GROMACS .gro file of C-alpha atoms in nm:
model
  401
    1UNK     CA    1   0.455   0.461   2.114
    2UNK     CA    2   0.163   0.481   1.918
    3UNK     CA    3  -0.117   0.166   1.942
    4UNK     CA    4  -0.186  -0.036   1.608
    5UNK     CA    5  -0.519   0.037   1.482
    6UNK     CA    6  -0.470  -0.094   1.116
    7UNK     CA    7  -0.344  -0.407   1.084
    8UNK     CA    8  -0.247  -0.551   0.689
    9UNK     CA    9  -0.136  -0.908   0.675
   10UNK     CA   10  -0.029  -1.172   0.396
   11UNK     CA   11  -0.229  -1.455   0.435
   12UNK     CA   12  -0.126  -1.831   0.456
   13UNK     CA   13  -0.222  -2.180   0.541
   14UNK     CA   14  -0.047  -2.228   0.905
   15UNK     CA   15  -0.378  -2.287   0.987
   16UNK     CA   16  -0.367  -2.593   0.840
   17UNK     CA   17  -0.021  -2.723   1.014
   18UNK     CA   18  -0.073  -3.060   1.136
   19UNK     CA   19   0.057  -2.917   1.484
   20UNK     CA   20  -0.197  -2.667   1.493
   21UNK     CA   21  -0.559  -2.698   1.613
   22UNK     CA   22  -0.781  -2.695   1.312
   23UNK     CA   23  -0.637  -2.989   1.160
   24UNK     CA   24  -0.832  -3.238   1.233
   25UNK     CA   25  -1.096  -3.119   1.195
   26UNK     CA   26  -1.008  -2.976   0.810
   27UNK     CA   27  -0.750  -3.236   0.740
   28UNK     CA   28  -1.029  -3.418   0.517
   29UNK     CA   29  -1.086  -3.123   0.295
   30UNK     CA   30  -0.724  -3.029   0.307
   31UNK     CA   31  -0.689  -3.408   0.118
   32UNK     CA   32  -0.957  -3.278  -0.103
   33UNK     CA   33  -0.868  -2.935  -0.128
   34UNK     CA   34  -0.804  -2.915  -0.523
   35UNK     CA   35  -1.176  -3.074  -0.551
   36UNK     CA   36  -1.358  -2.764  -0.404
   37UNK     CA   37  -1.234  -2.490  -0.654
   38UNK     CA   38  -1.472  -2.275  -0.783
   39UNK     CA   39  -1.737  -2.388  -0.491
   40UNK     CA   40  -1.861  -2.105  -0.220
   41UNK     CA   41  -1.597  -2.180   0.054
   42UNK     CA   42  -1.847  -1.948   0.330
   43UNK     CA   43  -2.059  -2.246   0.227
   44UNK     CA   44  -1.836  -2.507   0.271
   45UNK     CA   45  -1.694  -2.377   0.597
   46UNK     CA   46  -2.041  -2.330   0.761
   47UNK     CA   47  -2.111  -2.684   0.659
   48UNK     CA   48  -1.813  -2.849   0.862
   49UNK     CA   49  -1.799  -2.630   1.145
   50UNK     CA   50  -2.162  -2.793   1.197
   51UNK     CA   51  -2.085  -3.136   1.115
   52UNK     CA   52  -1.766  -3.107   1.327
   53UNK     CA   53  -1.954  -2.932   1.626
   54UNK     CA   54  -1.744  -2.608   1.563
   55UNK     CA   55  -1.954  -2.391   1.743
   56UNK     CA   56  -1.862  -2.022   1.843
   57UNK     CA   57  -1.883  -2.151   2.204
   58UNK     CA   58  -1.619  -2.451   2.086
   59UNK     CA   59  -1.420  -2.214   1.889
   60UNK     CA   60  -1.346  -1.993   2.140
   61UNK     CA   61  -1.275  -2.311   2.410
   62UNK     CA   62  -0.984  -2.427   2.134
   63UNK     CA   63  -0.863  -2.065   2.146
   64UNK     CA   64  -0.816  -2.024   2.564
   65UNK     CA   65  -0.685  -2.394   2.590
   66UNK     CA   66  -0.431  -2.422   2.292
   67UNK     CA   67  -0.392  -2.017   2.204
   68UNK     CA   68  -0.057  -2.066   2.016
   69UNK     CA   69  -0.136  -2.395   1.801
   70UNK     CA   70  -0.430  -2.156   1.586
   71UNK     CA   71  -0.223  -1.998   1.339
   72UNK     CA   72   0.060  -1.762   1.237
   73UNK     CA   73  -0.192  -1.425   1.183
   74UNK     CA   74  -0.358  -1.512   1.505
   75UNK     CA   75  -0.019  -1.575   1.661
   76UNK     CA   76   0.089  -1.226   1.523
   77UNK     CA   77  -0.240  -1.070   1.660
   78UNK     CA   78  -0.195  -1.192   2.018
   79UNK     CA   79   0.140  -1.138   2.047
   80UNK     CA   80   0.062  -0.778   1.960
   81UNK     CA   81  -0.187  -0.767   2.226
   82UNK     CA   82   0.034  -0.905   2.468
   83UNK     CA   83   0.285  -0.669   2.392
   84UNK     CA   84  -0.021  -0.366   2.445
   85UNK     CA   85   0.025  -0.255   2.071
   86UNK     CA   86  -0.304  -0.311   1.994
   87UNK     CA   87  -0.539   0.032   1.988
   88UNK     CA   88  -0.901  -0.066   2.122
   89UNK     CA   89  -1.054  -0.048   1.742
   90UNK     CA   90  -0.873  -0.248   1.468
   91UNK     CA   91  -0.935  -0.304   1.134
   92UNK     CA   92  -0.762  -0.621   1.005
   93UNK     CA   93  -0.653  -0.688   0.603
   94UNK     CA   94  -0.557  -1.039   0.537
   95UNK     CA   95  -0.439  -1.024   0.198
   96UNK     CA   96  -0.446  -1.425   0.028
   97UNK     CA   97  -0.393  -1.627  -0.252
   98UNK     CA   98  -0.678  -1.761  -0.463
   99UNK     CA   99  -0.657  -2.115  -0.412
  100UNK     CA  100  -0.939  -2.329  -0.211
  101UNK     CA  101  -0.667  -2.384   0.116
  102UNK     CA  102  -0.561  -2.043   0.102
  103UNK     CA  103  -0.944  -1.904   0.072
  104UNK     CA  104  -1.061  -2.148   0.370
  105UNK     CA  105  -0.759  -2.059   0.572
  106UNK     CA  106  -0.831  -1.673   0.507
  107UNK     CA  107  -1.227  -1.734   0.587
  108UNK     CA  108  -1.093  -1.930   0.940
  109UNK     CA  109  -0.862  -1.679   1.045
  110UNK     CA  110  -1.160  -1.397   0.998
  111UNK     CA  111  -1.395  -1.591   1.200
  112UNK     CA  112  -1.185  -1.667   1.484
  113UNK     CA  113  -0.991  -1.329   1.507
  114UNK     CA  114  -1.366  -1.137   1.497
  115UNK     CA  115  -1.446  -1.380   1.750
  116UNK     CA  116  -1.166  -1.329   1.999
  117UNK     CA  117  -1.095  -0.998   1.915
  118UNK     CA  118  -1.433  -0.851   1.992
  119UNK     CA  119  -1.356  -0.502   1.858
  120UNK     CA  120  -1.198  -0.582   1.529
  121UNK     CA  121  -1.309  -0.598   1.180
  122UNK     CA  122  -1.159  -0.862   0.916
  123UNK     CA  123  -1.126  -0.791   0.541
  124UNK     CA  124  -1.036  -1.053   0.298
  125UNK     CA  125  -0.854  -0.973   0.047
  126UNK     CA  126  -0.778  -1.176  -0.245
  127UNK     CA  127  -0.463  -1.215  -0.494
  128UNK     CA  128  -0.609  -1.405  -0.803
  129UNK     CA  129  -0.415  -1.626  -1.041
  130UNK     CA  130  -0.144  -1.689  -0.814
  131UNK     CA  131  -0.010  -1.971  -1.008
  132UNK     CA  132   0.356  -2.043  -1.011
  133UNK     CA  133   0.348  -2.314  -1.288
  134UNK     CA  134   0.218  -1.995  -1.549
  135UNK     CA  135   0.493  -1.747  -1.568
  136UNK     CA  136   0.201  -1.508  -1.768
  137UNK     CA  137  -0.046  -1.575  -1.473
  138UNK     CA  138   0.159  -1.530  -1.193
  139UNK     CA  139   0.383  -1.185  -1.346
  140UNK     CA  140   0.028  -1.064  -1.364
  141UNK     CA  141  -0.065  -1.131  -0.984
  142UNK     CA  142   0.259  -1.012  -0.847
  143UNK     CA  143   0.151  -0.637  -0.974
  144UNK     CA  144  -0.191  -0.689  -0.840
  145UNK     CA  145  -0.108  -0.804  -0.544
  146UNK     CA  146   0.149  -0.491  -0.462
  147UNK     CA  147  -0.148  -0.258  -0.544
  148UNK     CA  148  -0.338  -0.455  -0.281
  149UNK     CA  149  -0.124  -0.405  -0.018
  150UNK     CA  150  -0.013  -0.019  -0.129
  151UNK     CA  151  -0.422   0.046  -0.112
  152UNK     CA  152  -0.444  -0.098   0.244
  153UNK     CA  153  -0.179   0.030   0.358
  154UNK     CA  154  -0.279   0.395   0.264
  155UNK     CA  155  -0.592   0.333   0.494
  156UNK     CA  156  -0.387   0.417   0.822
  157UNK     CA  157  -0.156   0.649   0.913
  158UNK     CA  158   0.242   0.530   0.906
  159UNK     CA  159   0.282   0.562   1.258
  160UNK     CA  160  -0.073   0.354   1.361
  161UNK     CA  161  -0.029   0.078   1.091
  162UNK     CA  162   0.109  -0.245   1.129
  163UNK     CA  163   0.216  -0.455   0.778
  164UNK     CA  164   0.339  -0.806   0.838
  165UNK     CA  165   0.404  -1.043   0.547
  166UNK     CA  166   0.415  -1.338   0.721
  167UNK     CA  167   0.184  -1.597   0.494
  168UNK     CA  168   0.141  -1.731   0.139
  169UNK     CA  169   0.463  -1.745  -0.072
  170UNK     CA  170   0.801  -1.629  -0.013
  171UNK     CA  171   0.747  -1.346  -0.297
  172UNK     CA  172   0.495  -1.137  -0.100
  173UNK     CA  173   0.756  -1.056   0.144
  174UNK     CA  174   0.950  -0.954  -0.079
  175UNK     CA  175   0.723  -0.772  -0.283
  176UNK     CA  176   0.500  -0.682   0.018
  177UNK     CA  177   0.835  -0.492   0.172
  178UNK     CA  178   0.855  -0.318  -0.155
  179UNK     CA  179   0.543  -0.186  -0.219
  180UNK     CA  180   0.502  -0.082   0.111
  181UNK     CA  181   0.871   0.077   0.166
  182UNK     CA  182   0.774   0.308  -0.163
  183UNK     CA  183   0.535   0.484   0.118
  184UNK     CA  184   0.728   0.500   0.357
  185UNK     CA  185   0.560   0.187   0.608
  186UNK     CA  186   0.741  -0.015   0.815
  187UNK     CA  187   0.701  -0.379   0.828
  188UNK     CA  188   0.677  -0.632   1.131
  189UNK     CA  189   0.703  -0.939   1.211
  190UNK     CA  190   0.625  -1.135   1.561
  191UNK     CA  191   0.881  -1.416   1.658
  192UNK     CA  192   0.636  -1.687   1.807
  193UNK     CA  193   0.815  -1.843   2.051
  194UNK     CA  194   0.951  -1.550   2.235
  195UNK     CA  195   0.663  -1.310   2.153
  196UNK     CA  196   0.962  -1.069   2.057
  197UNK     CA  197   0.831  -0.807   1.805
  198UNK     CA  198   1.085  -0.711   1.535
  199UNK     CA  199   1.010  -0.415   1.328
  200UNK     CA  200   1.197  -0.346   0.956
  201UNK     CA  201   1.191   0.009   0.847
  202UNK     CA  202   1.124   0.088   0.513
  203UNK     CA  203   1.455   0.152   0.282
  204UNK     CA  204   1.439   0.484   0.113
  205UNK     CA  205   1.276   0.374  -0.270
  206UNK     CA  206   1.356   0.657  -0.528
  207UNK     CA  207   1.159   0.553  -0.908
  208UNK     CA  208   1.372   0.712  -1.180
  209UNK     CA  209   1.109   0.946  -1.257
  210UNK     CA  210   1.311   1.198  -1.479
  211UNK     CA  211   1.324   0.844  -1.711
  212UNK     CA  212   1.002   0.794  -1.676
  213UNK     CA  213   0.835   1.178  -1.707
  214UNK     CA  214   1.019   1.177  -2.056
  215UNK     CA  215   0.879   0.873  -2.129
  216UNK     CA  216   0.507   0.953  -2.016
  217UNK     CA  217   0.407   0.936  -2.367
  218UNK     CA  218   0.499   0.551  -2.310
  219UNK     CA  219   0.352   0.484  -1.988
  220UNK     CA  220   0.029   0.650  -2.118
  221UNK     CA  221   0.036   0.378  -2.466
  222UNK     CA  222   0.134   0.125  -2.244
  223UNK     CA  223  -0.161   0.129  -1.999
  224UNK     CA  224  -0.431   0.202  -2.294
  225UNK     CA  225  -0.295  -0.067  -2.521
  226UNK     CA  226  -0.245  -0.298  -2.264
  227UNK     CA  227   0.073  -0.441  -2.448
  228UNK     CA  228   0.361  -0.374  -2.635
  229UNK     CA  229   0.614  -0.534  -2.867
  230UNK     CA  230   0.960  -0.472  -2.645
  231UNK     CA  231   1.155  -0.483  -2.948
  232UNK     CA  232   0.966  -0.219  -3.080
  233UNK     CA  233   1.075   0.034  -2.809
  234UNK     CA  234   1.317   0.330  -2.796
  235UNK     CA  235   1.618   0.261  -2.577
  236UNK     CA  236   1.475   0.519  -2.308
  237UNK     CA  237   1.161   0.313  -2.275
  238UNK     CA  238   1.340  -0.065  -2.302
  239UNK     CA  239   1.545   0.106  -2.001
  240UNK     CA  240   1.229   0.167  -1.834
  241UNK     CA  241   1.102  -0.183  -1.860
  242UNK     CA  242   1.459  -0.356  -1.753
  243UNK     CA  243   1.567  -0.132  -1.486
  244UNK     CA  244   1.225  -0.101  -1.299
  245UNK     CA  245   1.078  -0.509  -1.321
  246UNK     CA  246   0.835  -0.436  -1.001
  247UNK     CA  247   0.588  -0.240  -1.262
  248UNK     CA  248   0.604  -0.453  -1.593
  249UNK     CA  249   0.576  -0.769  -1.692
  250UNK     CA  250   0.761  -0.903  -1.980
  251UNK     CA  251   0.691  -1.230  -2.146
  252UNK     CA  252   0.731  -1.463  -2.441
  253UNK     CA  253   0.437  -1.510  -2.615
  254UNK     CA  254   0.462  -1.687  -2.991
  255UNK     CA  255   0.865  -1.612  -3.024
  256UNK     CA  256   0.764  -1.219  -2.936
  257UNK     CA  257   0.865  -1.051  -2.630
  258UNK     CA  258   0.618  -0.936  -2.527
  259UNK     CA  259   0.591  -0.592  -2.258
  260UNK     CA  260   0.252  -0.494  -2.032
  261UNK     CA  261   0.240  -0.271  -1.727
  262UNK     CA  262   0.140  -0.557  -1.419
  263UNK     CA  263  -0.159  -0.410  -1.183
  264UNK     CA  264   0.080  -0.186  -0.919
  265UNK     CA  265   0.226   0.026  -1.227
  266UNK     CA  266  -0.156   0.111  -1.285
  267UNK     CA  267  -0.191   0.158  -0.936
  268UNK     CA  268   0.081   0.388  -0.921
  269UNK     CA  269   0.101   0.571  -1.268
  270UNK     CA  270  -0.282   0.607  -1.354
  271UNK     CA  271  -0.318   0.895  -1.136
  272UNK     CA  272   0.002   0.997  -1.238
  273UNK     CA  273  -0.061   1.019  -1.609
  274UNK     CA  274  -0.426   1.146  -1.541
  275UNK     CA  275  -0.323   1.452  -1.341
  276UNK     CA  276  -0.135   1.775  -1.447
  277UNK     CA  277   0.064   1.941  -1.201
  278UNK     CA  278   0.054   2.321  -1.197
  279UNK     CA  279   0.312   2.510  -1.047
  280UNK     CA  280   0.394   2.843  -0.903
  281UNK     CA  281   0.692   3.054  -1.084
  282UNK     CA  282   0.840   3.034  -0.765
  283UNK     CA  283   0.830   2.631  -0.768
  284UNK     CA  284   0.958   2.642  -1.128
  285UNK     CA  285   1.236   2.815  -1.055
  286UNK     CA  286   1.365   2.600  -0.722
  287UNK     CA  287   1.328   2.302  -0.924
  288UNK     CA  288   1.577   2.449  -1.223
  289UNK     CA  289   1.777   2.547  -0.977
  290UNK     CA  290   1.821   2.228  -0.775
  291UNK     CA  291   1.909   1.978  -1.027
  292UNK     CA  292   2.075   1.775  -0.734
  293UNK     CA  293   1.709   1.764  -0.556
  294UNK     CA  294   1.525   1.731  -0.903
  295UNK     CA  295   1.457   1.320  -0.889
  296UNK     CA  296   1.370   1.383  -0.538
  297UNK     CA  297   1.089   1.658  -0.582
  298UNK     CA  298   0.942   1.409  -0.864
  299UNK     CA  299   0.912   1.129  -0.633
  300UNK     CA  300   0.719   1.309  -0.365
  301UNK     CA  301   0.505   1.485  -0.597
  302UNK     CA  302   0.400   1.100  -0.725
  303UNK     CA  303   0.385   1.004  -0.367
  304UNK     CA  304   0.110   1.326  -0.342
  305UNK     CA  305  -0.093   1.271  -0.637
  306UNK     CA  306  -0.108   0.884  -0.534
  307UNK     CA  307  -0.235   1.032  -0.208
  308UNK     CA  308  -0.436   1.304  -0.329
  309UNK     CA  309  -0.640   1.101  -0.594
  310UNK     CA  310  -0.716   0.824  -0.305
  311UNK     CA  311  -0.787   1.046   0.011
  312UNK     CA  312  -1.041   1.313  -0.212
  313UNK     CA  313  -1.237   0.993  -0.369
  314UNK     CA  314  -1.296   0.790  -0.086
  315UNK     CA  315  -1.224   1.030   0.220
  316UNK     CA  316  -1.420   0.824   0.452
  317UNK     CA  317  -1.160   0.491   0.403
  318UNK     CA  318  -0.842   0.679   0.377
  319UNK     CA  319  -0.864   0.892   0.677
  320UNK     CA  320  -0.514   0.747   0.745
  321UNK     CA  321  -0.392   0.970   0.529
  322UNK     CA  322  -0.546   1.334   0.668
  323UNK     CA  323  -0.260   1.417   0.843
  324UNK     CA  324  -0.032   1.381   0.585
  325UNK     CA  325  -0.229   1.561   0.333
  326UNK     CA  326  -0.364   1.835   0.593
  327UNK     CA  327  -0.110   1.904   0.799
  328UNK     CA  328  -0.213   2.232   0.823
  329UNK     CA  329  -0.438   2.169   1.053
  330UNK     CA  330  -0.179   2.083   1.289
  331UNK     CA  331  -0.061   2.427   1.235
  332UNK     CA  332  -0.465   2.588   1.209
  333UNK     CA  333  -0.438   2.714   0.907
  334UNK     CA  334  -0.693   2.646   0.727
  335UNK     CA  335  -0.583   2.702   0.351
  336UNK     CA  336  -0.365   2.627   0.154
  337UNK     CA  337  -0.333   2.242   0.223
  338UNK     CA  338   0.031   2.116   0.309
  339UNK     CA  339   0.135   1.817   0.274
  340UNK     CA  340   0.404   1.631   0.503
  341UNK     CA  341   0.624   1.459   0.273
  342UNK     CA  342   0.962   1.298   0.347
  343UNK     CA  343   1.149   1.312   0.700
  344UNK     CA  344   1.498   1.264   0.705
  345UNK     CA  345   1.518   1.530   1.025
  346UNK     CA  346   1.676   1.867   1.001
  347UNK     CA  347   1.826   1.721   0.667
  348UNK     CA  348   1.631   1.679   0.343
  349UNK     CA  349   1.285   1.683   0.375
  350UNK     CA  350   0.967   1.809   0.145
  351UNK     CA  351   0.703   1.990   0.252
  352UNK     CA  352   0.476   2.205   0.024
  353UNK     CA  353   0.184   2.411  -0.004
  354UNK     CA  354  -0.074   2.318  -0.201
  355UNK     CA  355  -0.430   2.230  -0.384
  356UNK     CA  356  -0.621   1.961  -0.559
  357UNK     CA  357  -0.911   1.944  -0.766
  358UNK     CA  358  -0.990   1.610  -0.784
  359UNK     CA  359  -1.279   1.715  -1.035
  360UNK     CA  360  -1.063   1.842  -1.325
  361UNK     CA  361  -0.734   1.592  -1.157
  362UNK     CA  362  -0.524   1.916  -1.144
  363UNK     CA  363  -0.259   1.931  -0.891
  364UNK     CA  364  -0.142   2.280  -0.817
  365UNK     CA  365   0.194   2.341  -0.626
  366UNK     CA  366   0.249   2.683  -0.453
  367UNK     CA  367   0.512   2.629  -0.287
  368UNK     CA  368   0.807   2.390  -0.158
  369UNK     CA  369   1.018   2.333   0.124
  370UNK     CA  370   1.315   2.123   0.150
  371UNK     CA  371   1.414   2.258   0.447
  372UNK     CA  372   1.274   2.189   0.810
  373UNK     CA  373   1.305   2.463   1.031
  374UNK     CA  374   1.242   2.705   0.733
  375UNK     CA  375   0.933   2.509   0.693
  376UNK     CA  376   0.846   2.523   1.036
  377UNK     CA  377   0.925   2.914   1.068
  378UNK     CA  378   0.761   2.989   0.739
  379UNK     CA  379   0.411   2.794   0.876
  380UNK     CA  380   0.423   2.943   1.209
  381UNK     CA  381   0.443   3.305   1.032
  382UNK     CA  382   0.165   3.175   0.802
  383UNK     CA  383  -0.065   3.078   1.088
  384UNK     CA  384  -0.001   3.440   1.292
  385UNK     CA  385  -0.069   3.624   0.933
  386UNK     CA  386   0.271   3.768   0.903
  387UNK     CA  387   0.325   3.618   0.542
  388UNK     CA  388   0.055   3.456   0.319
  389UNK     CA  389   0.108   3.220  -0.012
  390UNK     CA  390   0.007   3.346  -0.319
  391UNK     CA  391  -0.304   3.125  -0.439
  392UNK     CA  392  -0.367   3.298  -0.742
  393UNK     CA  393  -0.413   2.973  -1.025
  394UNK     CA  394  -0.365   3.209  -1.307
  395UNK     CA  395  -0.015   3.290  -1.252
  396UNK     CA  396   0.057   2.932  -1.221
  397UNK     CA  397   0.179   2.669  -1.537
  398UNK     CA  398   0.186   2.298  -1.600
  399UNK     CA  399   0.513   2.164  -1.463
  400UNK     CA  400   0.720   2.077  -1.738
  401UNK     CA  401   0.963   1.787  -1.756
   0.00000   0.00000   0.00000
């Protein structure tokens, strides 16, 4: 089994728990807590680890006598490394709410994980607005925080990445789960008491996208507007917004309902709408011809120009991602790219030849398997020369929907 090196976590206040260490020492500011919003928490915190004696020395004496009363992410962490999950290098993503507890809780758990855990590095990520008295406010950070954990979660590879929703409120489990199933991650969660590690695979997520590639003309308003009147929609689009609520956000704003795509439908469809996909004759004519497989091939072309767009920006952070984008290096072929889509063993699957040119945000499609072992014979014949895949970009077309 492969060893966690990328580890993305929702955030809490366990921390705080009145049965776990830190609370006395905190419980004054936890009284307080709504009194230090808007002040630099970094600040704060370095200010009452000194006047409490907190030292890094201290810290890590709390940690070896009373290692399960610290809090639920550190719990997770050690229970991992208990379990030898853990790869030697990990990068840590504690995704958190806005507020001053959840901020100071976030800011703990960094410094005492990066202490322990001599190896690791701790990013802080933060969900703003997280406000569930403002139904505007908080439809809004539910999209941005599924793009937050989508874009961590793309940093590693499936098999070496470890999600676990296991702080802040009940929704980012939920939504957490979903945002990360769309890619195909698992999620995980560590049972404290009996350090027994149970992991939740992701449910096969399928958008509607022949609905939504005849309604691109929407998306594309919707995102450059901002927002729409719903009543002023065509019954393909209102279907859109009702049937798919994880992207949209609809409101009631003056007696006027009110539609706007939230943050993880511009995660998700802003490459989409940006890029044209370009496709071989041969591609054009296996998707005509496999109406059955048509919703299918749409979703794992999204899934690749999600991918594409992020791993030829910022290479360096989304290395996770290599060997589903290059898997023809596993084969040593060196061109075209092919990318390793959907699994479902030697049943549906989608494989396909391809390039990108990040540049001009073209996408271009030579070819596409849905098969496995004609996949795997057709690669093997590729690498030993025996058949080669026509590259030529001006015989190719922009995919029409």
């Amino acid at each position: 089994m492969p060893k966690y090196s990328n580890i993305v976590m929702t955030g809490g206040i366990s921390a705080f728990n009145s049965s776990n260490v830190f609370y006395q020492y905190f419980a004054e500011f936890i009284e307080n807590k709504s009194s230090y919003a808007g002040q630099n928490l970094e600040k704060v915190l370095e200010e009452i680890c000194k006047e409490k004696g907190l030292t890094d020395k201290e810290l890590e004496r709390l940690v070896k006598e009373r290692p399960n009363q610290i809090s639920a992410e550190f719990s997770m962490l050690k229970g991992l490394k208990e379990k030898d999950l853990l790869d030697d290098i990990i990068n840590i993503s504690v995704i958190h709410s806005d507020t001053p507890d959840g901020i100071m809780a976030a800011l703990i758990n960094k410094k005492v994980i990066e202490l322990v855990f001599k190896d690791s590095t701790v990013s802080l990520e933060k969900v703003e607005d997280v406000d569930i008295s403002n139904e505007v406010k908080l439809q809004r950070s539910l999209g941005y925080f599924m793009k937050i954990v989508a874009n961590e979660l793309l940093k590693g590879t499936k098999e070496t990445t470890f999600f676990a929703p296991i702080g802040g409120y009940k929704y980012m489990a939920y939504l957490g789960y979903v945002a990360g199933a769309l890619f195909g991650y698992s999620s995980g969660y560590m049972y404290e008491k009996g350090q027994k590690l149970l992991t939740i695979p992701p449910i096969p997520i399928e958008i509607n996208f022949d609905l939504i590639t005849k309604n691109k003309n929407f998306i594309r308003n919707l995102l450059t507007e901002g927002q729409l009147n719903y009543q002023s929609l065509s019954p393909d689009e209102k279907e859109i917004v009702d049937t798919m609520p994880y992207f949209f956000e609809k409101v009631e704003i003056d007696g006027q309902e009110i539609v706007s795509a939230n943050a993880f439908a511009e995660f998700i469809f802003g490459d989409y709408i940006s890029t044209a996909v370009k496709v071989s004759p041969e591609v054009s004519d296996l998707i005509s011809k496999n109406e059955q497989y048509r919703n299918f091939i749409l979703n794992q072309l999204m899934g690749l120009i999600k991918k594409a767009n992020s791993f030829f920006k910022d290479y360096r952070n989304y290395q996770g991602l290599r060997g589903e984008l290059m898997h023809n290096e596993n084969w040593g072929i060196d061109r075209p790219y092919l990318y390793k889509g959907s699994s479902n063993g030697n049943k549906l699957v989608f494989r396909c030849a391809y390039d990108f040119d990040y540049k001009s945000r073209i996408l271009y499609i030579y070819k596409i398997w849905l098969n496995h072992d004609k996949y795997e014979r057709e690669a093997e014949a590729i690498k030993n020369g025996k058949i080669t895949i026509d590259m030529d970009k001006n015989k190719m077309f922009e995919l029409e929907y």
